[in-house]
Amino acid sequence: MKLARQLGIYLLCGALVAALLLAWIGLVYAVNVYTTVKVSADAMLNLMLTGLLSVVGLPIVHRALYRRFWAVSRKTAAGELQPGAPVPVIGVASPPVPRVRTTGRQRAGYSALYAVGIASLLAAYAPLGHHEALNAFLVRFSAGRSSFSSLAALVVVYVPMAVSLVLAMLLLRGDHKRLEAGTLPPDETLRLQLRQDWIFSFMAAYVLIGFLAFLAGHMILAFL
């Protein structure tokens, strides 16, 4: 059964890659032949990959990280995992997140975060010219391959991570005060705890998808 499942995954991945290649070729041909817009094959590939990562990859990664954040935070609260101890390795199945009532304002906030996150990823990484400008900046202010990698990590990972953490802390400041007071009913406490995990996992997923979009564009510039 395990072998059949692995073969199924391999076949699915192969089919998805083939579909992506066919869509890439078809879109390049259609845009250049049937419209007045002229687009290169590498620019179209970058646009497709960034779109897939932003629209499809972000929700998938966010869902996985949300379950992981919930599992780790609950184990820590229950004393099963001490603060600072190594967390379970990635790949271990996490239990599902409990269903709780969410307010209309909370759902609107989630939708707004997704809209801003997807739009900002597309605006930053979909145009191939942005990758060219970013790579030129990194080359100009780095002194070699290792320096280039360190500067890229700072610009693409650590700066967005720091901004995301500050934004998350501002968004959750009121929730933290209410939880610290310890006067909330259990269902409201659970709702606020889940909202904290949702927002922090979303920020982590956003940074990861941004890095993957940057990496895709960098590879396109380097090898196409």
PDB file of C-alpha atoms in Angstrom:
ATOM      1  CA  MET A   1       0.000   0.000   0.000  1.00  0.00           C
ATOM      2  CA  LYS A   2       2.840   2.343   0.849  1.00  0.00           C
ATOM      3  CA  LEU A   3       4.564   1.641  -2.484  1.00  0.00           C
ATOM      4  CA  ALA A   4       1.329   2.249  -4.395  1.00  0.00           C
ATOM      5  CA  ARG A   5       0.863   5.537  -2.582  1.00  0.00           C
ATOM      6  CA  GLN A   6       4.400   6.646  -3.414  1.00  0.00           C
ATOM      7  CA  LEU A   7       3.911   5.730  -7.064  1.00  0.00           C
ATOM      8  CA  GLY A   8       0.675   7.681  -7.080  1.00  0.00           C
ATOM      9  CA  ILE A   9       2.467  10.734  -5.698  1.00  0.00           C
ATOM     10  CA  TYR A  10       5.209  10.434  -8.329  1.00  0.00           C
ATOM     11  CA  LEU A  11       2.641  10.120 -11.120  1.00  0.00           C
ATOM     12  CA  LEU A  12       0.708  13.093  -9.809  1.00  0.00           C
ATOM     13  CA  CYS A  13       3.854  15.225  -9.618  1.00  0.00           C
ATOM     14  CA  GLY A  14       4.817  14.204 -13.142  1.00  0.00           C
ATOM     15  CA  ALA A  15       1.364  15.065 -14.446  1.00  0.00           C
ATOM     16  CA  LEU A  16       1.445  18.457 -12.718  1.00  0.00           C
ATOM     17  CA  VAL A  17       4.881  19.250 -14.177  1.00  0.00           C
ATOM     18  CA  ALA A  18       3.705  18.243 -17.652  1.00  0.00           C
ATOM     19  CA  ALA A  19       0.575  20.376 -17.285  1.00  0.00           C
ATOM     20  CA  LEU A  20       2.687  23.324 -16.135  1.00  0.00           C
ATOM     21  CA  LEU A  21       5.035  23.000 -19.108  1.00  0.00           C
ATOM     22  CA  LEU A  22       2.141  22.778 -21.566  1.00  0.00           C
ATOM     23  CA  ALA A  23       0.428  25.766 -19.977  1.00  0.00           C
ATOM     24  CA  TRP A  24       3.691  27.719 -20.103  1.00  0.00           C
ATOM     25  CA  ILE A  25       4.203  27.056 -23.813  1.00  0.00           C
ATOM     26  CA  GLY A  26       0.557  27.711 -24.601  1.00  0.00           C
ATOM     27  CA  LEU A  27       0.412  30.986 -22.730  1.00  0.00           C
ATOM     28  CA  VAL A  28       3.617  32.313 -24.286  1.00  0.00           C
ATOM     29  CA  TYR A  29       2.287  31.480 -27.748  1.00  0.00           C
ATOM     30  CA  ALA A  30      -1.204  32.854 -27.113  1.00  0.00           C
ATOM     31  CA  VAL A  31      -0.046  36.137 -25.595  1.00  0.00           C
ATOM     32  CA  ASN A  32       2.547  36.861 -28.287  1.00  0.00           C
ATOM     33  CA  VAL A  33       0.337  35.831 -31.223  1.00  0.00           C
ATOM     34  CA  TYR A  34      -3.148  36.951 -30.228  1.00  0.00           C
ATOM     35  CA  THR A  35      -2.423  40.115 -28.222  1.00  0.00           C
ATOM     36  CA  THR A  36      -0.346  43.216 -28.677  1.00  0.00           C
ATOM     37  CA  VAL A  37       1.677  42.378 -25.579  1.00  0.00           C
ATOM     38  CA  LYS A  38       5.090  40.806 -26.093  1.00  0.00           C
ATOM     39  CA  VAL A  39       6.313  38.594 -23.291  1.00  0.00           C
ATOM     40  CA  SER A  40       9.398  36.411 -23.089  1.00  0.00           C
ATOM     41  CA  ALA A  41       9.264  32.761 -22.081  1.00  0.00           C
ATOM     42  CA  ASP A  42      11.251  33.347 -18.887  1.00  0.00           C
ATOM     43  CA  ALA A  43       9.015  36.255 -17.839  1.00  0.00           C
ATOM     44  CA  MET A  44       5.897  34.129 -18.380  1.00  0.00           C
ATOM     45  CA  LEU A  45       7.364  31.229 -16.408  1.00  0.00           C
ATOM     46  CA  ASN A  46       8.181  33.534 -13.509  1.00  0.00           C
ATOM     47  CA  LEU A  47       4.668  34.987 -13.617  1.00  0.00           C
ATOM     48  CA  MET A  48       3.127  31.512 -13.566  1.00  0.00           C
ATOM     49  CA  LEU A  49       5.293  30.235 -10.733  1.00  0.00           C
ATOM     50  CA  THR A  50       4.749  33.344  -8.625  1.00  0.00           C
ATOM     51  CA  GLY A  51       1.010  33.145  -9.232  1.00  0.00           C
ATOM     52  CA  LEU A  52       0.876  29.477  -8.245  1.00  0.00           C
ATOM     53  CA  LEU A  53       2.966  30.049  -5.140  1.00  0.00           C
ATOM     54  CA  SER A  54       0.921  33.074  -4.061  1.00  0.00           C
ATOM     55  CA  VAL A  55      -2.592  31.857  -4.833  1.00  0.00           C
ATOM     56  CA  VAL A  56      -2.223  28.097  -4.272  1.00  0.00           C
ATOM     57  CA  GLY A  57       0.956  27.628  -2.255  1.00  0.00           C
ATOM     58  CA  LEU A  58       0.267  30.253   0.413  1.00  0.00           C
ATOM     59  CA  PRO A  59      -3.028  28.696   1.643  1.00  0.00           C
ATOM     60  CA  ILE A  60      -1.547  25.176   1.601  1.00  0.00           C
ATOM     61  CA  VAL A  61       1.592  26.135   3.525  1.00  0.00           C
ATOM     62  CA  HIS A  62      -0.432  28.285   5.911  1.00  0.00           C
ATOM     63  CA  ARG A  63      -2.804  25.435   6.716  1.00  0.00           C
ATOM     64  CA  ALA A  64       0.082  23.066   7.446  1.00  0.00           C
ATOM     65  CA  LEU A  65       1.886  25.609   9.627  1.00  0.00           C
ATOM     66  CA  TYR A  66      -1.351  26.502  11.426  1.00  0.00           C
ATOM     67  CA  ARG A  67      -1.827  22.905  12.515  1.00  0.00           C
ATOM     68  CA  ARG A  68       1.817  22.702  13.536  1.00  0.00           C
ATOM     69  CA  PHE A  69       1.713  25.948  15.520  1.00  0.00           C
ATOM     70  CA  TRP A  70      -1.429  24.767  17.302  1.00  0.00           C
ATOM     71  CA  ALA A  71       0.090  21.388  18.184  1.00  0.00           C
ATOM     72  CA  VAL A  72       3.326  22.912  19.503  1.00  0.00           C
ATOM     73  CA  SER A  73       1.607  25.678  21.502  1.00  0.00           C
ATOM     74  CA  ARG A  74      -0.835  23.230  23.093  1.00  0.00           C
ATOM     75  CA  LYS A  75       1.944  20.783  24.011  1.00  0.00           C
ATOM     76  CA  THR A  76       3.873  23.657  25.552  1.00  0.00           C
ATOM     77  CA  ALA A  77       0.828  24.805  27.534  1.00  0.00           C
ATOM     78  CA  ALA A  78       0.208  21.249  28.761  1.00  0.00           C
ATOM     79  CA  GLY A  79       3.818  20.834  29.916  1.00  0.00           C
ATOM     80  CA  GLU A  80       4.561  18.111  27.363  1.00  0.00           C
ATOM     81  CA  LEU A  81       7.049  20.374  25.611  1.00  0.00           C
ATOM     82  CA  GLN A  82       9.261  22.655  27.667  1.00  0.00           C
ATOM     83  CA  PRO A  83       9.962  26.193  26.369  1.00  0.00           C
ATOM     84  CA  GLY A  84      13.218  26.155  24.410  1.00  0.00           C
ATOM     85  CA  ALA A  85      13.157  22.393  23.852  1.00  0.00           C
ATOM     86  CA  PRO A  86      13.425  21.080  20.270  1.00  0.00           C
ATOM     87  CA  VAL A  87      10.016  21.009  18.608  1.00  0.00           C
ATOM     88  CA  PRO A  88       8.820  17.890  16.749  1.00  0.00           C
ATOM     89  CA  VAL A  89      10.451  17.462  13.368  1.00  0.00           C
ATOM     90  CA  ILE A  90       8.637  18.721  10.284  1.00  0.00           C
ATOM     91  CA  GLY A  91       6.793  15.930   8.529  1.00  0.00           C
ATOM     92  CA  VAL A  92       5.178  14.468  11.643  1.00  0.00           C
ATOM     93  CA  ALA A  93       1.410  14.646  11.249  1.00  0.00           C
ATOM     94  CA  SER A  94      -0.176  17.278  13.483  1.00  0.00           C
ATOM     95  CA  PRO A  95      -3.657  16.872  14.980  1.00  0.00           C
ATOM     96  CA  PRO A  96      -6.446  18.917  13.394  1.00  0.00           C
ATOM     97  CA  VAL A  97      -7.185  22.334  14.785  1.00  0.00           C
ATOM     98  CA  PRO A  98     -10.426  22.399  16.810  1.00  0.00           C
ATOM     99  CA  ARG A  99     -13.366  24.215  15.265  1.00  0.00           C
ATOM    100  CA  VAL A 100     -14.480  27.338  17.103  1.00  0.00           C
ATOM    101  CA  ARG A 101     -16.886  30.156  16.470  1.00  0.00           C
ATOM    102  CA  THR A 102     -15.325  33.137  14.706  1.00  0.00           C
ATOM    103  CA  THR A 103     -16.724  36.636  14.566  1.00  0.00           C
ATOM    104  CA  GLY A 104     -17.509  38.510  11.360  1.00  0.00           C
ATOM    105  CA  ARG A 105     -14.748  40.986  12.161  1.00  0.00           C
ATOM    106  CA  GLN A 106     -12.278  38.142  12.596  1.00  0.00           C
ATOM    107  CA  ARG A 107     -13.227  36.576   9.262  1.00  0.00           C
ATOM    108  CA  ALA A 108     -12.964  39.958   7.556  1.00  0.00           C
ATOM    109  CA  GLY A 109      -9.511  40.415   9.062  1.00  0.00           C
ATOM    110  CA  TYR A 110      -8.402  37.020   7.793  1.00  0.00           C
ATOM    111  CA  SER A 111      -9.686  37.845   4.293  1.00  0.00           C
ATOM    112  CA  ALA A 112      -7.900  41.204   4.357  1.00  0.00           C
ATOM    113  CA  LEU A 113      -4.615  39.581   5.383  1.00  0.00           C
ATOM    114  CA  TYR A 114      -4.884  37.092   2.531  1.00  0.00           C
ATOM    115  CA  ALA A 115      -5.747  39.822   0.029  1.00  0.00           C
ATOM    116  CA  VAL A 116      -2.820  41.995   1.108  1.00  0.00           C
ATOM    117  CA  GLY A 117      -0.454  39.022   1.308  1.00  0.00           C
ATOM    118  CA  ILE A 118      -1.247  37.663  -2.154  1.00  0.00           C
ATOM    119  CA  ALA A 119      -1.272  41.111  -3.756  1.00  0.00           C
ATOM    120  CA  SER A 120       2.076  42.060  -2.208  1.00  0.00           C
ATOM    121  CA  LEU A 121       3.703  38.783  -3.274  1.00  0.00           C
ATOM    122  CA  LEU A 122       2.491  39.233  -6.845  1.00  0.00           C
ATOM    123  CA  ALA A 123       3.543  42.872  -6.921  1.00  0.00           C
ATOM    124  CA  ALA A 124       7.004  42.084  -5.559  1.00  0.00           C
ATOM    125  CA  TYR A 125       7.890  38.905  -7.427  1.00  0.00           C
ATOM    126  CA  ALA A 126       5.632  38.434 -10.475  1.00  0.00           C
ATOM    127  CA  PRO A 127       7.459  40.943 -12.747  1.00  0.00           C
ATOM    128  CA  LEU A 128      10.777  39.463 -13.813  1.00  0.00           C
ATOM    129  CA  GLY A 129      12.227  42.973 -13.922  1.00  0.00           C
ATOM    130  CA  HIS A 130      11.870  43.154 -10.141  1.00  0.00           C
ATOM    131  CA  HIS A 131      14.058  40.077  -9.816  1.00  0.00           C
ATOM    132  CA  GLU A 132      16.625  41.630 -12.148  1.00  0.00           C
ATOM    133  CA  ALA A 133      16.700  44.812 -10.060  1.00  0.00           C
ATOM    134  CA  LEU A 134      16.917  42.873  -6.792  1.00  0.00           C
ATOM    135  CA  ASN A 135      19.713  40.664  -8.086  1.00  0.00           C
ATOM    136  CA  ALA A 136      21.594  43.731  -9.337  1.00  0.00           C
ATOM    137  CA  PHE A 137      21.254  45.284  -5.882  1.00  0.00           C
ATOM    138  CA  LEU A 138      22.494  42.123  -4.169  1.00  0.00           C
ATOM    139  CA  VAL A 139      25.462  41.803  -6.534  1.00  0.00           C
ATOM    140  CA  ARG A 140      26.399  45.444  -6.089  1.00  0.00           C
ATOM    141  CA  PHE A 141      26.476  45.316  -2.290  1.00  0.00           C
ATOM    142  CA  SER A 142      27.949  41.840  -1.828  1.00  0.00           C
ATOM    143  CA  ALA A 143      31.563  40.755  -1.989  1.00  0.00           C
ATOM    144  CA  GLY A 144      31.127  37.186  -3.182  1.00  0.00           C
ATOM    145  CA  ARG A 145      28.844  34.169  -3.255  1.00  0.00           C
ATOM    146  CA  SER A 146      28.606  33.757   0.511  1.00  0.00           C
ATOM    147  CA  SER A 147      28.094  37.483   0.984  1.00  0.00           C
ATOM    148  CA  PHE A 148      25.435  37.431  -1.752  1.00  0.00           C
ATOM    149  CA  SER A 149      23.571  34.623   0.029  1.00  0.00           C
ATOM    150  CA  SER A 150      23.753  36.382   3.387  1.00  0.00           C
ATOM    151  CA  LEU A 151      22.516  39.668   1.963  1.00  0.00           C
ATOM    152  CA  ALA A 152      19.733  37.873   0.059  1.00  0.00           C
ATOM    153  CA  ALA A 153      18.633  36.132   3.257  1.00  0.00           C
ATOM    154  CA  LEU A 154      18.602  39.463   5.072  1.00  0.00           C
ATOM    155  CA  VAL A 155      16.547  41.231   2.400  1.00  0.00           C
ATOM    156  CA  VAL A 156      14.198  38.420   1.415  1.00  0.00           C
ATOM    157  CA  VAL A 157      13.756  36.526   4.708  1.00  0.00           C
ATOM    158  CA  TYR A 158      14.825  38.387   7.822  1.00  0.00           C
ATOM    159  CA  VAL A 159      13.488  41.848   7.010  1.00  0.00           C
ATOM    160  CA  PRO A 160      10.025  40.531   6.004  1.00  0.00           C
ATOM    161  CA  MET A 161      10.079  38.263   9.055  1.00  0.00           C
ATOM    162  CA  ALA A 162      10.821  41.175  11.385  1.00  0.00           C
ATOM    163  CA  VAL A 163       8.119  43.338   9.799  1.00  0.00           C
ATOM    164  CA  SER A 164       5.629  40.454   9.986  1.00  0.00           C
ATOM    165  CA  LEU A 165       6.378  39.816  13.649  1.00  0.00           C
ATOM    166  CA  VAL A 166       5.891  43.480  14.521  1.00  0.00           C
ATOM    167  CA  LEU A 167       2.623  43.549  12.593  1.00  0.00           C
ATOM    168  CA  ALA A 168       1.422  40.341  14.269  1.00  0.00           C
ATOM    169  CA  MET A 169       2.264  41.672  17.729  1.00  0.00           C
ATOM    170  CA  LEU A 170       0.349  44.880  17.016  1.00  0.00           C
ATOM    171  CA  LEU A 171      -2.659  42.953  15.739  1.00  0.00           C
ATOM    172  CA  LEU A 172      -2.669  40.621  18.736  1.00  0.00           C
ATOM    173  CA  ARG A 173      -1.795  43.108  21.467  1.00  0.00           C
ATOM    174  CA  GLY A 174      -5.411  43.360  22.644  1.00  0.00           C
ATOM    175  CA  ASP A 175      -5.870  39.580  22.579  1.00  0.00           C
ATOM    176  CA  HIS A 176      -2.735  39.093  24.664  1.00  0.00           C
ATOM    177  CA  LYS A 177      -4.001  41.477  27.339  1.00  0.00           C
ATOM    178  CA  ARG A 178      -7.363  39.721  27.489  1.00  0.00           C
ATOM    179  CA  LEU A 179      -5.723  36.308  27.785  1.00  0.00           C
ATOM    180  CA  GLU A 180      -3.338  37.531  30.477  1.00  0.00           C
ATOM    181  CA  ALA A 181      -6.282  38.768  32.548  1.00  0.00           C
ATOM    182  CA  GLY A 182      -7.543  35.182  32.836  1.00  0.00           C
ATOM    183  CA  THR A 183     -11.207  36.172  33.113  1.00  0.00           C
ATOM    184  CA  LEU A 184     -12.448  34.880  29.768  1.00  0.00           C
ATOM    185  CA  PRO A 185     -14.705  31.839  29.382  1.00  0.00           C
ATOM    186  CA  PRO A 186     -13.042  28.714  27.936  1.00  0.00           C
ATOM    187  CA  ASP A 187     -14.563  29.042  24.457  1.00  0.00           C
ATOM    188  CA  GLU A 188     -13.419  32.664  24.119  1.00  0.00           C
ATOM    189  CA  THR A 189      -9.960  31.771  25.406  1.00  0.00           C
ATOM    190  CA  LEU A 190      -9.687  29.015  22.807  1.00  0.00           C
ATOM    191  CA  ARG A 191     -10.851  31.368  20.051  1.00  0.00           C
ATOM    192  CA  LEU A 192      -8.202  33.961  20.895  1.00  0.00           C
ATOM    193  CA  GLN A 193      -5.474  31.323  21.207  1.00  0.00           C
ATOM    194  CA  LEU A 194      -6.391  29.953  17.788  1.00  0.00           C
ATOM    195  CA  ARG A 195      -6.383  33.431  16.311  1.00  0.00           C
ATOM    196  CA  GLN A 196      -2.856  33.961  17.617  1.00  0.00           C
ATOM    197  CA  ASP A 197      -1.701  30.709  16.025  1.00  0.00           C
ATOM    198  CA  TRP A 198      -3.545  31.572  12.783  1.00  0.00           C
ATOM    199  CA  ILE A 199      -1.880  34.962  12.424  1.00  0.00           C
ATOM    200  CA  PHE A 200       1.625  33.849  13.383  1.00  0.00           C
ATOM    201  CA  SER A 201       1.407  30.831  11.070  1.00  0.00           C
ATOM    202  CA  PHE A 202       0.163  33.075   8.263  1.00  0.00           C
ATOM    203  CA  MET A 203       3.133  35.404   8.705  1.00  0.00           C
ATOM    204  CA  ALA A 204       5.517  32.431   8.659  1.00  0.00           C
ATOM    205  CA  ALA A 205       3.867  31.045   5.517  1.00  0.00           C
ATOM    206  CA  TYR A 206       4.031  34.466   3.861  1.00  0.00           C
ATOM    207  CA  VAL A 207       7.776  34.784   4.469  1.00  0.00           C
ATOM    208  CA  LEU A 208       8.394  31.233   3.235  1.00  0.00           C
ATOM    209  CA  ILE A 209       6.382  31.746   0.032  1.00  0.00           C
ATOM    210  CA  GLY A 210       8.186  35.037  -0.583  1.00  0.00           C
ATOM    211  CA  PHE A 211      11.511  33.247  -0.313  1.00  0.00           C
ATOM    212  CA  LEU A 212      10.380  30.507  -2.723  1.00  0.00           C
ATOM    213  CA  ALA A 213       9.157  33.125  -5.216  1.00  0.00           C
ATOM    214  CA  PHE A 214      12.511  34.902  -4.991  1.00  0.00           C
ATOM    215  CA  LEU A 215      14.347  31.605  -5.436  1.00  0.00           C
ATOM    216  CA  ALA A 216      12.239  30.712  -8.502  1.00  0.00           C
ATOM    217  CA  GLY A 217      12.973  34.063 -10.126  1.00  0.00           C
ATOM    218  CA  HIS A 218      16.658  33.818  -9.299  1.00  0.00           C
ATOM    219  CA  MET A 219      16.870  30.358 -10.879  1.00  0.00           C
ATOM    220  CA  ILE A 220      15.057  31.574 -13.989  1.00  0.00           C
ATOM    221  CA  LEU A 221      17.502  34.449 -14.401  1.00  0.00           C
ATOM    222  CA  ALA A 222      20.464  32.155 -13.831  1.00  0.00           C
ATOM    223  CA  PHE A 223      19.518  29.250 -16.105  1.00  0.00           C
ATOM    224  CA  LEU A 224      17.038  30.455 -18.743  1.00  0.00           C
TER     225      LEU A 224
END
